[in-house]
Amino acid sequence: MSATLSVHFEKRYPDTTIRAQFEQETTGYRATALFGPSGCGKTTILRAVAGLVRPETARIDWQDECWTDTQRGLHIPPQRRRVGFLFQDYALFPHMTVEQNIGYGLPHNADRRRAVGAIMERFQLSGMNRRRTHQLSGGQQQRVALARAVVRRPRLLLLDEPLSALDMNTRQQVRRELRALLIAANMPALIVTHDPLEAMALADRVVVMKDGAIRQQGRVEDVFSRPVDLAVANIVGVETVQRGEVLDITNGIAQIRVGTAVLRAVTREPVGRIVDICIRAEDVMLFRGDPGRTSAQNVLKGNVASVYPEGPLFRVLLDCGFPLTALISKQAKLDLDIAEGESITALIKAPAIHVIAGK
Amino acid sequence: MIWEAAWLTLRLAFWTTVWLTVLGIPLAYWIATRRYRWTFLLEAFLSLPIVLPPTVVGFYVLMALGPRGPLGGAWFQATGTPIPFTFTGILVGSILFNLPFAVRPFISGFASVDRRLVEASWSLGVSAPRTFLHVVVPLAWPGILTGMALAFAHTIGEFGVVLMVGGNIPGVTQTLSILIYDEVQALNYAAAHRTALGLLTFSFAVLCAIFSSQRRMMPI
């Protein structure tokens, strides 16, 4: 028996076509993020997997079961796919209480009350049985929606932008909770998101989509640190992407001119090749004064162009002969006394610089 | 005579409301959820009684239901009785004339139900008919109730269509509004005034009930 969800999907619109093909393992908690900007077609694919839309050309197989095969005119209705769908704004039934919402999809028998009670306790919803959904906070609404989807023990969870309806502060807290709940539920999940943090926190594989096509797929850490091209680098939110030229290669380490600086990086691109270099902000270390002897191959002197808070962290924009972004903690900002106009040293290890062949 | 007319009027309004609910709900749900290119033609046709004089609607209903009309002829052959100038006749005319007053609020009610709630129900394994009963109807209820109340109240005051199709036969087709007309024709203004005031009070009470219940049932 194949333990995969396999999706081949194509939908034509007057001005664009959405195409996607990917597979996902279906044992335990395996999460794939369909990741990309709004309007790239990822939600349509999720809805097709749930059976809520009938694509023009598609084949969707769950293990040895065919859910959709447009060639044979086969379309298993959503009721018979046994999937749990978490809608972007949760789609809780406003005329029902929390308890009625969660138990809605369960058969009317003696086990129903027990199953609802157990899941409410696990999702920290005890005591809210008779509340209406509009009386709940955003985070509580999300837990009710997830409990409602999970209580039926679906074979696959589908999550459409699960955190987008929450404000920034709640989002950080709920992101941690959601991951713990998904792992505890131990079900495979397909998650649609345009937020890199959400993809990194919840998924172990990522499928990057843009303009209706898959641009890259693989393990989250690989895709986010080693995007295949500039478009993917921009979509996954690599903070520093700059054009450069390979000047020299010695012992596998290339010297690349970027702006007025020269960086050392690992690449197979030949001398003279125009390349794009990608540096994630969390891979940049900042230093006051002389760092002394260090394993980092790139020690760049520069000035702080601007500093602004981003949640619990600070984003520091530097001018090191090219614009470079670093992400540091509040404590580091205080310790280093970082302010606009101050001179600072940035350290980057050669393997942290990802090199893409320029076009 | 007034109680006979009142009872007939209530019976007519009740059965008109029942038939419009049974026929109008599937029709309205179909219109509200399907976006076919030509749906507007059906909507325009259904709304004709709002703009047409009741006598025009009554005239065509009479033509269709008469013994020489397409429907009336078939009915006459099957049952041996004509439809015009009977309770069945005014009921059919009343149903057709009140169609938009019931169906338009039904459509608004169904259109106000978030499509994602229906999809959420389906993906929770609940069949389409059960989803309709447990999700769509409770959420569209203010619109459904408004349509039923409007159809009932509007039938109580119905005049033109009933007169055209049913004539003025006491105990058979003479409703309250026709009785008023009859009394005015006979210069019996006091009796006409009593009946008219009763109708006015009833209509106002029904509208008050609709609007106050709509406020209470407003979605959260």
Coordinates of C-alpha atoms in Angstrom, one line a residue:
Chain A
M1 CA 0.0 0.0 0.0
S2 CA 1.4 3.4 -0.9
A3 CA 1.5 5.7 2.1
T4 CA 1.2 8.9 0.2
L5 CA -1.1 11.6 -0.8
S6 CA -0.4 12.3 -4.5
V7 CA -1.7 15.5 -6.1
H8 CA -1.6 16.3 -9.9
F9 CA -3.6 19.4 -10.5
E10 CA -4.3 21.8 -13.3
K11 CA -6.9 24.6 -13.6
R12 CA -7.2 27.1 -16.4
Y13 CA -8.4 30.6 -16.0
P14 CA -8.8 33.2 -18.8
D15 CA -5.5 34.9 -17.9
T16 CA -3.5 32.2 -16.0
T17 CA -3.2 28.5 -15.4
I18 CA -2.5 26.8 -12.0
R19 CA -0.4 23.6 -12.2
A20 CA 0.9 21.6 -9.3
Q21 CA 2.2 18.1 -8.7
F22 CA 3.5 16.9 -5.4
E23 CA 3.4 14.1 -2.9
Q24 CA 3.1 13.9 0.8
E25 CA 3.7 11.0 3.2
T26 CA 0.7 10.0 5.2
T27 CA 2.0 8.3 8.3
G28 CA 2.0 10.3 11.6
Y29 CA 2.4 14.0 11.7
R30 CA 3.9 14.9 8.4
A31 CA 3.1 18.5 7.4
T32 CA 3.6 20.0 3.9
A33 CA 3.3 23.7 3.5
L34 CA 1.9 25.0 0.2
F35 CA 3.7 28.3 0.4
G36 CA 3.5 31.4 -1.8
P37 CA 2.1 34.9 -2.3
S38 CA -1.7 35.5 -2.3
G39 CA -3.5 34.5 -5.6
C40 CA -0.9 31.9 -6.6
G41 CA -3.5 29.1 -6.5
K42 CA -2.6 27.3 -3.3
T43 CA -6.0 27.6 -1.6
T44 CA -7.6 26.2 -4.8
I45 CA -5.4 23.1 -4.6
L46 CA -6.3 22.7 -0.9
R47 CA -10.0 22.9 -1.7
A48 CA -9.6 20.4 -4.6
V49 CA -7.9 17.9 -2.1
A50 CA -10.9 18.4 0.2
G51 CA -13.3 17.8 -2.7
L52 CA -14.9 21.3 -2.4
V53 CA -14.0 22.2 -6.0
R54 CA -14.0 20.1 -9.1
P55 CA -10.9 20.9 -11.1
E56 CA -10.8 20.5 -14.9
T57 CA -7.8 18.3 -15.0
A58 CA -6.6 16.5 -11.8
R59 CA -5.8 13.3 -10.3
I60 CA -5.7 13.1 -6.5
D61 CA -4.9 9.8 -4.8
W62 CA -5.0 9.0 -1.1
Q63 CA -2.9 5.9 -0.5
D64 CA -4.6 3.3 -2.8
E65 CA -7.8 5.2 -3.0
C66 CA -8.6 7.6 -5.9
W67 CA -10.3 10.8 -4.7
T68 CA -10.4 12.7 -8.0
D69 CA -9.7 11.5 -11.5
T70 CA -11.1 13.9 -14.1
Q71 CA -10.1 11.5 -17.0
R72 CA -12.5 8.9 -15.6
G73 CA -15.0 11.6 -14.3
L74 CA -14.4 10.4 -10.8
H75 CA -15.1 12.8 -7.9
I76 CA -15.5 11.4 -4.3
P77 CA -17.6 14.0 -2.4
P78 CA -16.0 15.8 0.6
Q79 CA -18.2 13.8 3.0
R80 CA -16.5 10.6 2.0
R81 CA -12.9 11.7 2.0
R82 CA -12.7 11.9 5.8
V83 CA -10.5 15.0 5.9
G84 CA -10.5 17.8 8.5
F85 CA -10.5 21.3 7.0
L86 CA -9.5 24.3 9.0
F87 CA -10.9 27.4 7.2
Q88 CA -9.0 30.7 7.2
D89 CA -11.6 32.4 9.3
Y90 CA -12.5 29.1 11.0
A91 CA -16.1 28.9 9.7
L92 CA -17.6 28.2 13.1
F93 CA -21.4 27.8 13.1
P94 CA -22.6 31.1 14.7
H95 CA -26.0 29.6 15.8
M96 CA -24.4 26.8 17.8
T97 CA -22.5 26.7 21.1
V98 CA -18.9 25.6 21.3
E99 CA -20.0 22.1 22.3
Q100 CA -22.4 21.8 19.4
N101 CA -19.8 23.0 17.0
I102 CA -17.3 20.5 18.1
G103 CA -19.7 17.6 18.1
Y104 CA -21.5 18.6 14.9
G105 CA -19.8 16.0 12.6
L106 CA -20.0 13.1 15.1
P107 CA -22.8 10.5 15.0
H108 CA -25.5 10.9 17.7
N109 CA -24.6 8.2 20.1
A110 CA -23.4 7.8 23.7
D111 CA -19.7 8.3 22.7
R112 CA -20.4 11.7 21.3
R113 CA -20.5 13.6 24.6
R114 CA -17.5 11.7 25.9
A115 CA -15.4 12.4 22.7
V116 CA -16.4 16.1 22.8
G117 CA -15.5 16.4 26.5
A118 CA -12.2 14.7 26.0
I119 CA -11.1 16.9 23.1
M120 CA -12.3 20.1 24.8
E121 CA -10.1 19.2 27.8
R122 CA -7.1 18.5 25.5
F123 CA -7.6 21.8 23.6
Q124 CA -8.0 23.8 26.8
L125 CA -11.6 24.6 26.1
S126 CA -13.1 23.1 29.3
G127 CA -15.9 25.2 30.8
M128 CA -16.8 26.8 27.5
N129 CA -19.4 24.3 26.4
R130 CA -22.3 26.6 26.3
R131 CA -20.5 29.7 25.0
R132 CA -21.4 31.1 21.6
T133 CA -18.5 31.3 19.2
H134 CA -18.6 35.2 19.0
Q135 CA -17.9 35.2 22.7
L136 CA -14.5 33.6 22.2
S137 CA -11.1 35.2 21.5
G138 CA -9.3 34.6 18.1
G139 CA -7.1 31.9 19.6
Q140 CA -10.0 30.1 21.3
Q141 CA -12.0 30.2 18.0
Q142 CA -9.1 28.6 16.3
R143 CA -8.9 25.8 18.9
V144 CA -12.6 25.2 18.6
A145 CA -12.3 24.9 14.8
L146 CA -9.3 22.6 15.1
A147 CA -11.0 20.5 17.8
R148 CA -14.1 20.2 15.5
A149 CA -11.9 19.0 12.6
V150 CA -9.8 16.6 14.7
V151 CA -12.5 15.0 16.9
R152 CA -13.7 12.9 13.9
R153 CA -10.2 11.4 13.6
P154 CA -9.8 12.5 9.9
R155 CA -7.1 10.9 7.8
L156 CA -5.7 14.2 6.6
L157 CA -5.8 17.7 8.0
L158 CA -6.1 20.6 5.6
L159 CA -5.3 24.1 7.1
D160 CA -5.9 27.2 5.1
E161 CA -3.8 30.1 6.4
P162 CA -4.4 28.9 10.0
L163 CA -3.0 32.0 11.7
S164 CA -3.9 34.8 9.4
A165 CA -7.1 35.8 11.2
L166 CA -5.1 36.5 14.4
D167 CA -3.4 39.7 15.5
M168 CA 0.4 39.7 15.6
N169 CA 0.8 39.1 19.4
T170 CA -1.8 36.2 19.5
R171 CA -0.2 34.7 16.4
Q172 CA 3.1 34.1 18.0
Q173 CA 1.6 32.4 21.0
V174 CA -0.9 30.4 18.9
R175 CA 1.8 29.3 16.4
R176 CA 3.5 27.3 19.3
E177 CA 0.2 25.9 20.6
L178 CA -0.9 24.9 17.1
R179 CA 2.3 22.9 16.4
A180 CA 1.9 21.1 19.8
L181 CA -1.7 20.3 19.0
L182 CA -0.9 19.1 15.5
I183 CA 1.9 16.8 16.8
A184 CA -0.4 15.5 19.5
A185 CA -3.2 14.8 16.9
N186 CA -0.5 12.8 15.0
M187 CA -2.2 13.3 11.6
P188 CA -0.6 14.2 8.3
A189 CA -1.4 17.8 7.4
L190 CA -1.4 20.1 4.3
I191 CA -1.0 23.7 5.2
V192 CA -1.6 26.7 3.0
T193 CA 0.4 29.8 4.1
H194 CA 2.1 32.9 2.8
D195 CA 3.9 33.5 6.1
P196 CA 7.5 32.1 6.2
L197 CA 7.4 31.8 10.0
E198 CA 4.2 29.8 9.8
A199 CA 5.7 27.4 7.2
M200 CA 8.9 27.0 9.3
A201 CA 7.0 26.5 12.5
L202 CA 4.4 24.0 11.3
A203 CA 5.7 22.1 8.3
D204 CA 8.6 19.8 7.6
R205 CA 8.3 20.0 3.8
V206 CA 7.4 23.0 1.7
V207 CA 6.1 23.5 -1.8
V208 CA 6.8 27.0 -3.0
M209 CA 4.3 28.3 -5.6
K210 CA 4.2 31.4 -7.7
D211 CA 2.0 32.4 -10.6
G212 CA 0.2 29.1 -10.5
A213 CA 3.3 26.9 -10.7
I214 CA 5.6 25.1 -8.3
R215 CA 9.0 26.8 -8.2
Q216 CA 10.7 24.6 -5.6
Q217 CA 9.9 21.8 -3.1
G218 CA 11.8 20.0 -0.4
R219 CA 12.6 20.1 3.3
V220 CA 11.7 23.4 4.8
E221 CA 15.2 24.2 6.0
D222 CA 16.7 23.4 2.6
V223 CA 14.2 25.5 0.6
F224 CA 14.4 28.5 3.0
S225 CA 18.2 28.5 3.2
R226 CA 18.9 27.4 -0.4
P227 CA 16.3 28.9 -2.8
V228 CA 16.8 27.8 -6.4
D229 CA 16.3 31.2 -7.9
L230 CA 15.7 34.9 -7.1
A231 CA 11.9 34.5 -7.3
V232 CA 11.9 31.8 -4.6
A233 CA 14.4 33.8 -2.5
N234 CA 12.0 36.7 -2.6
I235 CA 9.0 34.6 -1.8
V236 CA 10.6 32.8 1.1
G237 CA 11.7 36.1 2.5
V238 CA 15.5 36.0 2.3
E239 CA 16.3 39.4 3.7
T240 CA 19.6 40.1 1.7
V241 CA 19.6 39.3 -2.0
Q242 CA 22.3 41.0 -4.0
R243 CA 23.9 40.7 -7.4
G244 CA 27.7 39.9 -7.5
E245 CA 30.5 38.6 -9.6
V246 CA 32.8 35.6 -8.9
L247 CA 36.4 37.0 -8.9
D248 CA 38.4 33.9 -7.8
I249 CA 38.0 30.4 -6.5
T250 CA 40.6 28.9 -4.1
N251 CA 40.1 25.5 -2.4
G252 CA 36.4 25.6 -3.2
I253 CA 35.8 29.0 -1.6
A254 CA 34.8 31.7 -4.1
Q255 CA 35.5 35.4 -3.7
I256 CA 32.5 37.3 -4.9
R257 CA 32.4 41.1 -5.3
V258 CA 29.1 42.5 -4.0
G259 CA 28.8 46.3 -4.1
T260 CA 32.2 47.5 -2.9
A261 CA 32.7 44.5 -0.6
V262 CA 34.2 41.1 -1.4
L263 CA 32.5 38.0 0.2
R264 CA 33.7 34.5 0.6
A265 CA 31.2 31.8 -0.2
V266 CA 30.9 28.1 -1.2
T267 CA 29.9 27.8 -4.9
R268 CA 30.6 25.9 -8.0
E269 CA 30.0 28.9 -10.3
P270 CA 33.0 29.7 -12.4
V271 CA 35.2 32.8 -12.3
G272 CA 33.6 35.7 -14.1
R273 CA 30.0 34.4 -13.6
I274 CA 27.4 37.0 -12.5
V275 CA 25.6 35.5 -9.4
D276 CA 23.0 36.4 -6.8
I277 CA 23.9 36.0 -3.2
C278 CA 21.3 35.2 -0.5
I279 CA 21.9 35.8 3.2
R280 CA 19.3 35.2 5.9
A281 CA 19.2 37.9 8.6
E282 CA 19.5 35.3 11.4
D283 CA 22.8 34.1 9.9
V284 CA 24.4 37.6 10.4
M285 CA 26.3 38.1 13.7
L286 CA 27.1 41.6 14.9
F287 CA 30.2 42.6 16.8
R288 CA 31.5 45.8 18.4
G289 CA 35.2 46.5 17.7
D290 CA 37.6 43.7 16.5
P291 CA 36.2 40.2 16.7
G292 CA 39.7 38.8 16.9
R293 CA 40.3 35.3 15.5
T294 CA 37.1 33.8 14.2
S295 CA 35.9 30.9 12.0
A296 CA 33.7 33.3 10.1
Q297 CA 35.2 33.9 6.7
N298 CA 33.4 37.2 6.2
V299 CA 34.2 40.1 8.5
L300 CA 32.5 43.2 7.2
K301 CA 32.8 46.7 8.6
G302 CA 29.8 48.9 8.2
N303 CA 27.4 51.5 9.5
V304 CA 24.0 51.0 11.0
A305 CA 21.5 52.6 8.5
S306 CA 18.4 51.9 10.6
V307 CA 17.1 49.8 13.5
Y308 CA 13.4 48.8 14.1
P309 CA 11.6 46.4 16.3
E310 CA 10.0 43.2 14.9
G311 CA 8.1 41.3 17.6
P312 CA 10.6 40.3 20.3
L313 CA 13.6 41.0 18.0
F314 CA 15.2 44.0 16.2
R315 CA 15.9 44.2 12.5
V316 CA 19.2 46.1 11.8
L317 CA 19.9 47.4 8.3
L318 CA 23.6 47.8 7.7
D319 CA 25.7 49.5 4.9
C320 CA 28.7 47.2 4.4
G321 CA 29.5 48.2 0.9
F322 CA 26.1 46.7 0.1
P323 CA 22.8 46.7 2.1
L324 CA 22.8 43.8 4.6
T325 CA 20.1 42.9 7.1
A326 CA 20.7 41.3 10.5
L327 CA 18.2 40.1 13.1
I328 CA 19.2 40.5 16.8
S329 CA 17.6 40.2 20.2
K330 CA 16.6 43.1 22.4
Q331 CA 19.3 42.2 24.8
A332 CA 22.0 42.1 22.0
K333 CA 20.8 45.6 20.9
L334 CA 21.3 46.9 24.5
D335 CA 24.7 45.1 25.0
L336 CA 26.1 46.4 21.7
D337 CA 24.5 49.8 22.1
I338 CA 23.3 49.7 18.5
A339 CA 21.9 53.0 17.1
E340 CA 21.6 54.6 13.7
G341 CA 24.9 55.9 12.3
E342 CA 27.1 53.8 14.6
S343 CA 29.9 51.7 13.1
I344 CA 29.6 47.9 13.6
T345 CA 31.2 44.7 12.4
A346 CA 29.2 42.0 10.7
L347 CA 30.3 38.3 10.7
I348 CA 28.9 35.8 8.2
K349 CA 30.2 32.2 7.8
A350 CA 30.9 31.3 4.1
P351 CA 28.4 28.3 4.1
A352 CA 25.6 30.7 5.2
I353 CA 25.9 32.6 1.9
H354 CA 23.8 30.9 -0.7
V355 CA 24.9 31.5 -4.3
I356 CA 22.4 31.4 -7.2
A357 CA 23.6 31.6 -10.8
G358 CA 22.6 35.0 -12.2
K359 CA 20.4 35.2 -15.3
Chain B
M1 CA -71.2 37.7 6.2
I2 CA -68.1 39.4 7.6
W3 CA -67.0 36.2 9.6
E4 CA -67.5 34.1 6.5
A5 CA -65.3 36.4 4.5
A6 CA -62.8 36.6 7.3
W7 CA -62.6 32.8 7.6
L8 CA -62.2 32.4 3.8
T9 CA -59.5 35.1 3.8
L10 CA -57.6 33.3 6.5
R11 CA -57.9 30.0 4.8
L12 CA -56.7 31.5 1.5
A13 CA -53.7 33.2 3.3
F14 CA -52.8 30.1 5.2
W15 CA -52.8 27.8 2.1
T16 CA -51.1 30.4 0.0
T17 CA -48.3 30.6 2.6
V18 CA -48.0 26.9 2.9
W19 CA -47.7 26.4 -0.9
L20 CA -45.3 29.3 -1.3
T21 CA -43.1 27.9 1.4
V22 CA -43.0 24.4 -0.1
L23 CA -42.4 25.7 -3.6
G24 CA -40.5 28.9 -2.9
I25 CA -37.8 27.5 -0.6
P26 CA -36.2 25.1 -3.2
L27 CA -36.7 27.7 -5.9
A28 CA -35.1 30.4 -3.8
Y29 CA -32.2 28.2 -2.7
W30 CA -31.5 27.2 -6.3
I31 CA -31.5 30.9 -7.4
A32 CA -29.4 32.0 -4.4
T33 CA -26.7 29.3 -4.8
R34 CA -26.4 28.8 -8.6
R35 CA -25.0 31.6 -10.7
Y36 CA -26.1 30.6 -14.1
R37 CA -25.9 33.2 -16.8
W38 CA -29.6 33.3 -17.5
T39 CA -30.8 33.2 -13.8
F40 CA -31.7 36.9 -14.1
L41 CA -34.4 36.0 -16.6
L42 CA -36.1 33.8 -14.0
E43 CA -35.7 36.4 -11.3
A44 CA -37.2 39.1 -13.5
F45 CA -40.1 36.8 -14.4
L46 CA -40.7 35.9 -10.7
S47 CA -40.7 39.6 -9.8
L48 CA -43.3 40.7 -12.5
P49 CA -46.2 40.7 -10.0
I50 CA -44.5 43.4 -8.0
V51 CA -44.7 45.9 -10.9
L52 CA -47.7 44.6 -12.8
P53 CA -51.3 45.7 -11.9
P54 CA -53.0 42.8 -10.2
T55 CA -55.7 42.9 -12.9
V56 CA -53.1 42.1 -15.5
V57 CA -51.8 39.1 -13.6
G58 CA -55.4 38.1 -12.8
F59 CA -56.4 38.3 -16.4
Y60 CA -53.7 36.0 -17.6
V61 CA -54.3 33.6 -14.8
L62 CA -57.9 33.5 -15.7
M63 CA -57.0 32.9 -19.4
A64 CA -54.7 30.0 -18.4
L65 CA -57.1 28.5 -15.8
G66 CA -60.3 28.9 -17.8
P67 CA -61.8 25.8 -19.4
R68 CA -60.3 26.8 -22.8
G69 CA -56.9 27.6 -21.2
P70 CA -54.0 25.2 -21.3
L71 CA -54.1 24.4 -17.6
G72 CA -57.8 24.9 -16.9
G73 CA -58.7 22.7 -19.9
A74 CA -56.6 19.8 -18.7
W75 CA -58.0 20.2 -15.1
F76 CA -61.6 20.3 -16.5
Q77 CA -61.0 17.1 -18.5
A78 CA -59.5 15.4 -15.5
T79 CA -61.9 16.4 -12.8
G80 CA -65.0 17.7 -14.6
T81 CA -65.0 21.0 -12.6
P82 CA -63.7 24.4 -13.8
I83 CA -61.1 26.3 -11.7
P84 CA -62.2 29.9 -12.1
F85 CA -64.7 31.1 -9.6
T86 CA -63.7 28.4 -7.0
F87 CA -61.5 28.4 -4.0
T88 CA -58.8 26.5 -5.9
G89 CA -58.9 29.2 -8.6
I90 CA -58.2 32.0 -6.2
L91 CA -55.6 29.9 -4.4
V92 CA -53.7 29.4 -7.6
G93 CA -54.0 33.1 -8.6
S94 CA -52.9 34.1 -5.1
I95 CA -49.9 31.7 -5.1
L96 CA -48.7 33.1 -8.5
F97 CA -49.3 36.7 -7.5
N98 CA -47.5 36.4 -4.1
L99 CA -44.5 34.5 -5.4
P100 CA -42.1 37.4 -5.3
F101 CA -43.2 38.5 -1.9
A102 CA -42.2 35.1 -0.5
V103 CA -39.3 34.2 -2.8
R104 CA -37.4 37.5 -2.7
P105 CA -36.9 37.4 1.1
F106 CA -36.1 33.6 0.9
I107 CA -33.4 34.4 -1.7
S108 CA -32.0 37.2 0.6
G109 CA -32.0 34.8 3.5
F110 CA -30.2 32.0 1.7
A111 CA -27.7 34.5 0.0
S112 CA -26.7 35.8 3.5
V113 CA -25.5 32.3 4.6
D114 CA -21.7 32.1 4.3
R115 CA -20.8 29.5 1.7
R116 CA -17.9 28.4 3.9
L117 CA -20.2 27.3 6.6
V118 CA -21.9 24.9 4.2
E119 CA -18.5 23.7 3.0
A120 CA -17.4 23.2 6.6
S121 CA -20.4 21.1 7.2
W122 CA -19.7 18.9 4.1
S123 CA -16.1 18.5 5.1
L124 CA -17.3 17.3 8.6
G125 CA -19.0 14.4 6.8
V126 CA -22.5 15.8 6.9
S127 CA -24.7 15.2 3.8
A128 CA -26.1 18.1 1.7
P129 CA -29.7 17.6 2.9
R130 CA -28.7 17.5 6.6
T131 CA -26.4 20.6 6.0
F132 CA -29.4 22.4 4.6
L133 CA -31.6 21.5 7.6
H134 CA -29.0 22.1 10.3
V135 CA -26.9 25.0 8.9
V136 CA -28.6 26.8 6.0
V137 CA -32.2 26.9 7.3
P138 CA -31.4 28.1 10.9
L139 CA -29.1 30.9 9.5
A140 CA -31.5 31.9 6.7
W141 CA -34.5 31.7 9.1
P142 CA -35.0 35.5 9.4
G143 CA -35.4 35.7 5.6
I144 CA -37.6 32.6 5.5
L145 CA -39.9 33.9 8.2
T146 CA -40.1 37.4 6.6
G147 CA -41.1 35.8 3.2
M148 CA -43.8 33.7 4.9
A149 CA -45.2 36.6 6.9
L150 CA -45.2 38.9 3.9
A151 CA -46.9 36.3 1.7
F152 CA -49.6 35.7 4.5
A153 CA -50.2 39.5 5.1
H154 CA -50.2 40.3 1.4
T155 CA -52.8 37.6 0.7
I156 CA -55.0 38.9 3.5
G157 CA -55.2 42.2 1.5
E158 CA -55.4 40.6 -1.9
F159 CA -58.0 42.1 -4.2
G160 CA -57.4 42.4 -8.0
V161 CA -56.2 38.8 -8.8
V162 CA -58.9 37.3 -6.5
L163 CA -61.6 39.4 -8.1
M164 CA -60.5 38.5 -11.6
V165 CA -60.1 34.8 -11.0
G166 CA -62.8 34.2 -8.4
G167 CA -65.4 36.9 -8.9
N168 CA -67.5 37.9 -5.9
I169 CA -69.2 34.8 -4.6
P170 CA -70.0 35.0 -0.8
G171 CA -68.6 32.0 1.0
V172 CA -66.6 30.8 -2.0
T173 CA -64.4 33.6 -3.3
Q174 CA -65.5 36.7 -1.5
T175 CA -62.5 37.7 0.7
L176 CA -62.4 40.6 3.1
S177 CA -61.1 43.1 0.6
I178 CA -63.8 42.2 -1.9
L179 CA -66.4 42.4 0.8
I180 CA -65.2 46.0 1.5
Y181 CA -65.6 46.8 -2.2
D182 CA -69.0 45.2 -2.2
E183 CA -70.1 47.3 0.8
V184 CA -68.8 50.5 -0.7
Q185 CA -70.7 49.7 -3.9
A186 CA -73.8 49.3 -1.7
L187 CA -73.1 52.7 0.0
N188 CA -72.8 50.8 3.3
Y189 CA -69.9 52.9 4.5
A190 CA -70.1 52.0 8.2
A191 CA -69.6 48.2 7.5
A192 CA -66.9 49.0 5.0
H193 CA -65.1 51.1 7.6
R194 CA -65.3 48.3 10.2
T195 CA -63.8 45.7 7.9
A196 CA -61.2 48.1 6.5
L197 CA -60.0 49.1 10.0
G198 CA -59.8 45.5 11.0
L199 CA -57.6 44.8 7.9
L200 CA -55.4 47.8 8.6
T201 CA -54.9 46.8 12.2
F202 CA -54.1 43.2 11.2
S203 CA -51.6 44.2 8.5
F204 CA -49.8 46.7 10.9
A205 CA -49.6 44.0 13.6
V206 CA -48.1 41.5 11.1
L207 CA -45.5 44.0 9.9
C208 CA -44.6 45.0 13.5
A209 CA -44.1 41.2 14.3
I210 CA -41.8 40.8 11.3
F211 CA -39.6 43.8 12.1
S212 CA -39.4 43.1 15.8
S213 CA -38.6 39.4 15.2
Q214 CA -36.0 40.4 12.6
R215 CA -34.2 42.5 15.2
R216 CA -34.2 39.7 17.7
M217 CA -33.0 37.1 15.1
M218 CA -30.3 39.3 13.6
P219 CA -27.2 37.2 13.3
I220 CA -24.7 37.9 16.0

